[in-house]
Amino acid sequence: MTYPVPGTVRPPGWWLRAVFGGIGLLALILGYIGFDRLGQDRPDAIHDVYDVLYYDIQLFVFSAEPFEDPGPYPWQLQVARFVAPLFTLLAVAEAGRLLLAAEIRRLRARRASDHVLVCGDSQFAHMLADRLFADGERVVVVRAEPFGPLEYRRRRYLGVVGDPTSAEVLRGAGLPRAHTIYACTHDDDLNHAIANAASRLIHDRRQPPRVYVQVHDPEMCLSLQARRLGAAGSSRLRLDYFHVDDVAARALHRHHPLPPARDRPTRVLIAGSGTFRRALLVETARHWRTHRAATADARPTLRVELVAPDASTELALAASRYPFLSTVCQVAAYDLDVDGLVGLDHFGPGGYDRIYVCGADETTGLQFVLDTPALWQGTHTSVFVPVYRQAALAAAFHGDSHHDLLDEVHGKLRLYPVLTRACDARLIAEDLTERLAQQIHDRYLRAQQRAGVRLGEAPAMVDWSRLPESLRRANRSHVQDIAAKLLNLGCVVAPRHGSSGDASATGLAIHDRIEQLARLEHERWCRERRGEGWTYGEPRDDARQRHPALRPWSELPPAVREQNREEIRALPDVLSDSGFELIRLAAAVPAQSRGSADDA
């Protein structure tokens, strides 16, 4: 089994409806038996079977002519005369509920709190809402297309019909009290309009929700992330832009980590010119770097080969934007059509540890993989085919043990549904701010270990997953303040381009401002610590919130000041890892610095 297939879940209350149906059937049967016996005792009141049926039906409308005469009546009839009206009352209540269902859902959506709001009519929006609901979240969906009654029953979450960019519609969906908002329409401009409306509706909240905006062009997504990083210090809104390829590429290596190769380089082939290939290349290198560090460089070299008509151009663009690629793996490019990859000199049985076929047309790419057994033979593990529109076909290949409809070629064939895997709220929440904050913390750990501090000796000397939330928040604040400090000194963050050089070259933009930036960062950190109740004190006492570094820059020990300088020197490398660089402007733009970083 590769991908779980959601089963059919009965709607809540089905058993109650079954009981109501049983009550009605019981009343009908007992009424028939009771009137039949009454007719035997009083033939002048009930003449034939048609009278029995007619009087039996009358029980459900609180009336029956034989009851105008005094009893006694058979016990079956006594029970039926009370049970039948009960069923009628329950049926009327259920009919009223169904007639008012839309209004009830509208009121429930408006009064919702601590929920997730998904805006959009796209396939991704529907899939994301279903996934969030399955994960136990309370979900409210805003869409322009009306919900049908069967869809309401099947999806079982709240829905609001209307323009998702309208402040009134969003207010009716409980946006001011939501904890997370996803803008996932087909149109990027509509998604931006939703973010703008959300910002206006929640500007006065002490803890504003997170807002995630889907962008359909990967280059535009990176550019908007850079500009958001520049504005994060002036806006309390936790906003990030995401592309489904980036999220799905991160999910791929979590669900299918690269197999370790012993005594030889690990080889990966990425073929095709589809949009997924660059995200796949970058995340493969990141995944390898993380696991190589975890195994103390025990793994051999990673070799990645690109095969596409524009493979050399793509490799040059990827290497210039992400300089760490050349330090993590060896990448070779072959300017060939995908059909020609089986003609490579080293393509043979078991030649690669993994193969990815990212066709520009997913149907053509899938057909090529299905019709080329040499691909199945050319890998030690599997051939992955990313698909967007064919998630149902992927489920047919990779259902559970009882629902596999198609042969996976002994596990050699893997259809990877990009949209399905991108519907992971945890991975979407690992936005740019979160990833940069984690990188800063990881660098802090390595620097402290080089200085002789062991893991666990201080609250901050733990892995990111075990770091206290207050220190995580401090790192996020530090990230949000990076661009504010740089802008104040005439520098901005921008996507890297081919002419930018390596990551160290971009550090020249701030090389003469290290001292100034380090001082600004220390002052910001002091403001944040004092705002949380910390005071100066020696030695450090976390229980009493005392810290020896809470004093002016000029009074800090040289070692602490140097630590702050090292954090600033590391900024170009931290940013280049995500495809950004520092650009120096001709003139400075005033900006106020805010945020926080790891404790010294």
mmCIF file of N, CA, C and O in Angstrom, residues 426-467:
data_model
loop_
_atom_site.group_PDB
_atom_site.id
_atom_site.type_symbol
_atom_site.label_atom_id
_atom_site.label_comp_id
_atom_site.label_asym_id
_atom_site.label_seq_id
_atom_site.Cartn_x
_atom_site.Cartn_y
_atom_site.Cartn_z
ATOM 1 N N ARG A 426 0.471 20.631 7.878
ATOM 2 C CA ARG A 426 1.712 20.762 8.638
ATOM 3 C C ARG A 426 2.858 21.249 7.760
ATOM 4 O O ARG A 426 3.691 22.057 8.189
ATOM 5 N N LEU A 427 2.902 20.785 6.515
ATOM 6 C CA LEU A 427 3.964 21.220 5.616
ATOM 7 C C LEU A 427 3.713 22.634 5.104
ATOM 8 O O LEU A 427 4.653 23.415 4.929
ATOM 9 N N ILE A 428 2.463 22.981 4.853
ATOM 10 C CA ILE A 428 2.165 24.358 4.453
ATOM 11 C C ILE A 428 2.526 25.312 5.582
ATOM 12 O O ILE A 428 3.010 26.425 5.352
ATOM 13 N N ALA A 429 2.304 24.866 6.833
ATOM 14 C CA ALA A 429 2.639 25.711 7.985
ATOM 15 C C ALA A 429 4.145 25.896 8.141
ATOM 16 O O ALA A 429 4.580 26.852 8.788
ATOM 17 N N GLU A 430 4.948 25.013 7.559
ATOM 18 C CA GLU A 430 6.400 25.201 7.559
ATOM 19 C C GLU A 430 6.746 26.212 6.461
ATOM 20 O O GLU A 430 7.407 25.901 5.474
ATOM 21 N N ASP A 431 6.277 27.436 6.654
ATOM 22 C CA ASP A 431 6.429 28.473 5.648
ATOM 23 C C ASP A 431 7.848 29.022 5.655
ATOM 24 O O ASP A 431 8.734 28.526 6.355
ATOM 25 N N LEU A 432 8.063 30.075 4.873
ATOM 26 C CA LEU A 432 9.406 30.625 4.750
ATOM 27 C C LEU A 432 9.933 31.104 6.095
ATOM 28 O O LEU A 432 11.099 30.866 6.438
ATOM 29 N N THR A 433 9.090 31.786 6.858
ATOM 30 C CA THR A 433 9.517 32.249 8.182
ATOM 31 C C THR A 433 9.938 31.086 9.058
ATOM 32 O O THR A 433 10.976 31.137 9.731
ATOM 33 N N GLU A 434 9.166 30.023 9.046
ATOM 34 C CA GLU A 434 9.470 28.859 9.876
ATOM 35 C C GLU A 434 10.764 28.199 9.439
ATOM 36 O O GLU A 434 11.609 27.823 10.262
ATOM 37 N N ARG A 435 10.954 28.057 8.131
ATOM 38 C CA ARG A 435 12.158 27.384 7.636
ATOM 39 C C ARG A 435 13.419 28.195 7.919
ATOM 40 O O ARG A 435 14.453 27.650 8.299
ATOM 41 N N LEU A 436 13.340 29.514 7.713
ATOM 42 C CA LEU A 436 14.503 30.355 8.008
ATOM 43 C C LEU A 436 14.813 30.375 9.501
ATOM 44 O O LEU A 436 15.974 30.352 9.913
ATOM 45 N N ALA A 437 13.764 30.403 10.325
ATOM 46 C CA ALA A 437 13.969 30.380 11.777
ATOM 47 C C ALA A 437 14.647 29.083 12.204
ATOM 48 O O ALA A 437 15.543 29.079 13.060
ATOM 49 N N GLN A 438 14.248 27.965 11.594
ATOM 50 C CA GLN A 438 14.875 26.692 11.931
ATOM 51 C C GLN A 438 16.337 26.662 11.482
ATOM 52 O O GLN A 438 17.202 26.128 12.190
ATOM 53 N N GLN A 439 16.630 27.237 10.314
ATOM 54 C CA GLN A 439 18.023 27.287 9.857
ATOM 55 C C GLN A 439 18.890 28.107 10.806
ATOM 56 O O GLN A 439 20.025 27.719 11.122
ATOM 57 N N ILE A 440 18.350 29.237 11.259
ATOM 58 C CA ILE A 440 19.100 30.066 12.199
ATOM 59 C C ILE A 440 19.365 29.301 13.487
ATOM 60 O O ILE A 440 20.473 29.350 14.053
ATOM 61 N N HIS A 441 18.366 28.563 13.952
ATOM 62 C CA HIS A 441 18.556 27.786 15.183
ATOM 63 C C HIS A 441 19.569 26.665 14.974
ATOM 64 O O HIS A 441 20.412 26.409 15.851
ATOM 65 N N ASP A 442 19.515 25.996 13.822
ATOM 66 C CA ASP A 442 20.477 24.921 13.551
ATOM 67 C C ASP A 442 21.912 25.461 13.513
ATOM 68 O O ASP A 442 22.845 24.820 14.020
ATOM 69 N N ARG A 443 22.091 26.629 12.922
ATOM 70 C CA ARG A 443 23.423 27.237 12.904
ATOM 71 C C ARG A 443 23.864 27.614 14.318
ATOM 72 O O ARG A 443 25.037 27.485 14.669
ATOM 73 N N TYR A 444 22.933 28.081 15.110
ATOM 74 C CA TYR A 444 23.238 28.416 16.505
ATOM 75 C C TYR A 444 23.708 27.179 17.260
ATOM 76 O O TYR A 444 24.698 27.221 18.013
ATOM 77 N N LEU A 445 23.020 26.057 17.044
ATOM 78 C CA LEU A 445 23.421 24.810 17.713
ATOM 79 C C LEU A 445 24.843 24.411 17.327
ATOM 80 O O LEU A 445 25.663 24.057 18.186
ATOM 81 N N ARG A 446 25.142 24.466 16.023
ATOM 82 C CA ARG A 446 26.474 24.056 15.577
ATOM 83 C C ARG A 446 27.553 24.987 16.126
ATOM 84 O O ARG A 446 28.627 24.526 16.527
ATOM 85 N N ALA A 447 27.260 26.293 16.156
ATOM 86 C CA ALA A 447 28.245 27.245 16.686
ATOM 87 C C ALA A 447 28.498 27.006 18.169
ATOM 88 O O ALA A 447 29.646 27.045 18.633
ATOM 89 N N GLN A 448 27.437 26.736 18.920
ATOM 90 C CA GLN A 448 27.592 26.491 20.349
ATOM 91 C C GLN A 448 28.330 25.181 20.607
ATOM 92 O O GLN A 448 29.134 25.085 21.540
ATOM 93 N N GLN A 449 28.076 24.172 19.774
ATOM 94 C CA GLN A 449 28.787 22.901 19.948
ATOM 95 C C GLN A 449 30.271 23.060 19.642
ATOM 96 O O GLN A 449 31.114 22.454 20.309
ATOM 97 N N ARG A 450 30.589 23.878 18.628
ATOM 98 C CA ARG A 450 32.005 24.135 18.338
ATOM 99 C C ARG A 450 32.672 24.875 19.495
ATOM 100 O O ARG A 450 33.879 24.724 19.723
ATOM 101 N N ALA A 451 31.875 25.663 20.240
ATOM 102 C CA ALA A 451 32.424 26.403 21.383
ATOM 103 C C ALA A 451 32.497 25.543 22.634
ATOM 104 O O ALA A 451 32.910 26.033 23.693
ATOM 105 N N GLY A 452 32.083 24.280 22.540
ATOM 106 C CA GLY A 452 32.187 23.368 23.676
ATOM 107 C C GLY A 452 30.905 23.181 24.467
ATOM 108 O O GLY A 452 30.903 22.455 25.465
ATOM 109 N N VAL A 453 29.803 23.785 24.049
ATOM 110 C CA VAL A 453 28.532 23.612 24.752
ATOM 111 C C VAL A 453 27.860 22.346 24.223
ATOM 112 O O VAL A 453 27.726 22.162 23.011
ATOM 113 N N ARG A 454 27.453 21.489 25.113
ATOM 114 C CA ARG A 454 26.843 20.229 24.720
ATOM 115 C C ARG A 454 25.326 20.362 24.628
ATOM 116 O O ARG A 454 24.721 21.219 25.268
ATOM 117 N N LEU A 455 24.731 19.492 23.833
ATOM 118 C CA LEU A 455 23.275 19.493 23.688
ATOM 119 C C LEU A 455 22.615 19.239 25.036
ATOM 120 O O LEU A 455 23.041 18.365 25.795
ATOM 121 N N GLY A 456 21.583 20.002 25.337
ATOM 122 C CA GLY A 456 20.830 19.825 26.573
ATOM 123 C C GLY A 456 21.337 20.652 27.739
ATOM 124 O O GLY A 456 20.688 20.678 28.796
ATOM 125 N N GLU A 457 22.466 21.339 27.582
ATOM 126 C CA GLU A 457 23.016 22.119 28.695
ATOM 127 C C GLU A 457 22.263 23.422 28.922
ATOM 128 O O GLU A 457 22.374 24.021 29.992
ATOM 129 N N ALA A 458 21.509 23.883 27.932
ATOM 130 C CA ALA A 458 20.741 25.121 28.049
ATOM 131 C C ALA A 458 19.398 24.898 27.364
ATOM 132 O O ALA A 458 19.258 23.998 26.520
ATOM 133 N N PRO A 459 18.381 25.708 27.692
ATOM 134 C CA PRO A 459 17.062 25.527 27.061
ATOM 135 C C PRO A 459 17.098 25.600 25.543
ATOM 136 O O PRO A 459 16.315 24.925 24.873
ATOM 137 N N ALA A 460 18.006 26.411 24.985
ATOM 138 C CA ALA A 460 18.084 26.539 23.533
ATOM 139 C C ALA A 460 18.938 25.461 22.881
ATOM 140 O O ALA A 460 18.931 25.347 21.652
ATOM 141 N N MET A 461 19.653 24.646 23.664
ATOM 142 C CA MET A 461 20.547 23.635 23.104
ATOM 143 C C MET A 461 19.818 22.313 22.876
ATOM 144 O O MET A 461 20.210 21.261 23.375
ATOM 145 N N VAL A 462 18.749 22.387 22.122
ATOM 146 C CA VAL A 462 17.981 21.193 21.756
ATOM 147 C C VAL A 462 17.568 21.322 20.293
ATOM 148 O O VAL A 462 17.620 22.407 19.703
ATOM 149 N N ASP A 463 17.152 20.204 19.733
ATOM 150 C CA ASP A 463 16.671 20.205 18.359
ATOM 151 C C ASP A 463 15.430 21.091 18.230
ATOM 152 O O ASP A 463 14.683 21.287 19.195
ATOM 153 N N TRP A 464 15.195 21.607 17.021
ATOM 154 C CA TRP A 464 14.059 22.507 16.786
ATOM 155 C C TRP A 464 12.737 21.889 17.223
ATOM 156 O O TRP A 464 11.877 22.575 17.773
ATOM 157 N N SER A 465 12.567 20.600 16.997
ATOM 158 C CA SER A 465 11.298 19.951 17.352
ATOM 159 C C SER A 465 11.055 19.955 18.853
ATOM 160 O O SER A 465 9.906 19.841 19.299
ATOM 161 N N ARG A 466 12.120 20.072 19.670
ATOM 162 C CA ARG A 466 11.968 20.070 21.123
ATOM 163 C C ARG A 466 12.231 21.446 21.741
ATOM 164 O O ARG A 466 12.237 21.593 22.951
ATOM 165 N N LEU A 467 12.422 22.438 20.896
ATOM 166 C CA LEU A 467 12.697 23.789 21.380
ATOM 167 C C LEU A 467 11.428 24.390 22.001
ATOM 168 O O LEU A 467 10.338 24.260 21.426
#
